[in-house]
Coordinates of C-alpha atoms in Angstrom, one line a residue:
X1 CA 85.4 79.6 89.1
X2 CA 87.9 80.7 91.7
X3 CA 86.5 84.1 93.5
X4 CA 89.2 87.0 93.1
X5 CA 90.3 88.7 96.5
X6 CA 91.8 92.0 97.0
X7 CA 93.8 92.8 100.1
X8 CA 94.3 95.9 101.8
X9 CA 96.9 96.3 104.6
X10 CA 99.6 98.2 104.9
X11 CA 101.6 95.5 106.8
X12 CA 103.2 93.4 103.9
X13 CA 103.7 90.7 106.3
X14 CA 99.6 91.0 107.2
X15 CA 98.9 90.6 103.4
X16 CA 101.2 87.5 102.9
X17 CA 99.6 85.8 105.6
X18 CA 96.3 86.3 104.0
X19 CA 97.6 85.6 100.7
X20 CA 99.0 82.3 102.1
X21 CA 95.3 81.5 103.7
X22 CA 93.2 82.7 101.1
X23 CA 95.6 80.7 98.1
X24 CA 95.8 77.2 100.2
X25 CA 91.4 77.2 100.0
X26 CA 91.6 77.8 96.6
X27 CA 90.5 81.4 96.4
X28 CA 92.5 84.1 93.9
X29 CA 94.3 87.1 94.8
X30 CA 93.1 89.6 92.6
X31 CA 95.8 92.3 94.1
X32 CA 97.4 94.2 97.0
X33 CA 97.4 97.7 98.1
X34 CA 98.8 98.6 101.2
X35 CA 96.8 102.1 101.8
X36 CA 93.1 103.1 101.2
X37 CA 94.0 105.2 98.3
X38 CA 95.8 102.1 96.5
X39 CA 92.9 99.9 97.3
X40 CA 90.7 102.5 95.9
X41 CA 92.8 102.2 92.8
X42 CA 92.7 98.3 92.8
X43 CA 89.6 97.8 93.4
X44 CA 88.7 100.0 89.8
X45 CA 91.6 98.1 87.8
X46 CA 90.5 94.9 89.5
X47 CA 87.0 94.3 90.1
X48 CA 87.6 92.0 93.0
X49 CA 84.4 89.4 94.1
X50 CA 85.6 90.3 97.6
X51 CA 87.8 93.2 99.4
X52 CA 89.9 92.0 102.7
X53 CA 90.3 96.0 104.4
X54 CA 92.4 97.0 107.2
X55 CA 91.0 99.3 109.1
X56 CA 94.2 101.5 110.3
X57 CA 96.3 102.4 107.3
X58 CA 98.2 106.0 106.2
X59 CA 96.9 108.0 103.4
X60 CA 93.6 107.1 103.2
X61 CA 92.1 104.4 106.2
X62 CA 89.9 101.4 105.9
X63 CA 86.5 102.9 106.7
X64 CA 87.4 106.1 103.9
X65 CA 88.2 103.7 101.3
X66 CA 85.1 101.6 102.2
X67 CA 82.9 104.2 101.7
X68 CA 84.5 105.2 98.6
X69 CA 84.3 101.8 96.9
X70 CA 80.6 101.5 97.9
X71 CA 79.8 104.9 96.3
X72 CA 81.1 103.5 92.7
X73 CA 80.2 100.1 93.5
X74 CA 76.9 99.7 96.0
X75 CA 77.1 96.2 95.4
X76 CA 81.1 95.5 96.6
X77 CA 81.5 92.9 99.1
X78 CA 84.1 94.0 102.0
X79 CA 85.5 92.3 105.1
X80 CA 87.3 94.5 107.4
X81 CA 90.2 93.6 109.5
X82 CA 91.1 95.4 112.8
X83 CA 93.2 95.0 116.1
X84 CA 91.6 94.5 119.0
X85 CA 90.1 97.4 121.0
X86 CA 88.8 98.7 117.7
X87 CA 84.9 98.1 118.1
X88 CA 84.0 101.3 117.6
X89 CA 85.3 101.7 114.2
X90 CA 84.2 98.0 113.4
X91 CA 80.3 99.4 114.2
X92 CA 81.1 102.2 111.5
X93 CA 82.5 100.2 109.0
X94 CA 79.5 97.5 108.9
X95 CA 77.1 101.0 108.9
X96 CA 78.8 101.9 106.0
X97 CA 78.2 98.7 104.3
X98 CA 80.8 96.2 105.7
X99 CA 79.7 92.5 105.5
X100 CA 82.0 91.1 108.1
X101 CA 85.2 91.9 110.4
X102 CA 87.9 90.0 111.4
X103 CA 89.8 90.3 114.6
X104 CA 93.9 90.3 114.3
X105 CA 95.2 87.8 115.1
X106 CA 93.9 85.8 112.4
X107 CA 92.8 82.3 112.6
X108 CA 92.5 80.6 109.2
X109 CA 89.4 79.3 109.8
X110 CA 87.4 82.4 110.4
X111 CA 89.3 84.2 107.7
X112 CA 87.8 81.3 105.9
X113 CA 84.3 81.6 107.3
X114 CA 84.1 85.5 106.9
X115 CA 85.5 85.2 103.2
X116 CA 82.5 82.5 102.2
X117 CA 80.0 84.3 103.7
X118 CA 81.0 87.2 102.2
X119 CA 81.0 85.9 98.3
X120 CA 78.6 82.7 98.3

């Protein structure tokens, strides 16, 4: 069975890149949001294996969404995704229950890498 992803970016050209990764090794897209808020939402509607979060979106950011899918869910598996120059906020997201980061640019492979270890 196919493990369901969920991605969270508010660049819709950052979530079809994923998409386009995550689809060509097999894995499903569960859904899209591109705030925290909407990935809130999706996360409850969908029930993702896995949660790809960008860190710097409006509304609601990465790191407030994190920590409010881990309050209903202690058990949800999320990768966060950042820009460079953005270890600070990649230290709070794995303290608040984070299993991995990826740096922007992505390379396939290590989208790849942080996704398995995240779900196997």
């Amino acid at each position: 069975m196919a493990k369901s992803i969920l991605i969270c970016d508010d660049a819709a050209f950052m979530r079809m890149m994923i998409k386009d990764i995550l689809t060509k090794n097999g894995y499903n897209i569960a859904g899209e949001a591109e705030n925290g808020a909407k990935a809130v939402e999706k996360y409850d509607e969908t029930k993702p294996d896995l949660v790809l979060m960008d860190i710097t979106m409006p509304e609601m950011d990465g790191i407030q969404a994190l920590k409010k899918i881990k309050e209903k869910d202690p058990n949800a598996s999320v990768v966060m995704c950042s820009a460079m120059g953005q270890q600070a906020m990649v230290i709070e997201s794995i303290q608040s229950g984070a299993r991995d980061f990826i740096v922007k640019p992505f390379q396939p492979d290590r989208v790849i890498e942080a996704v398995k270890k995240a779900v196997e």
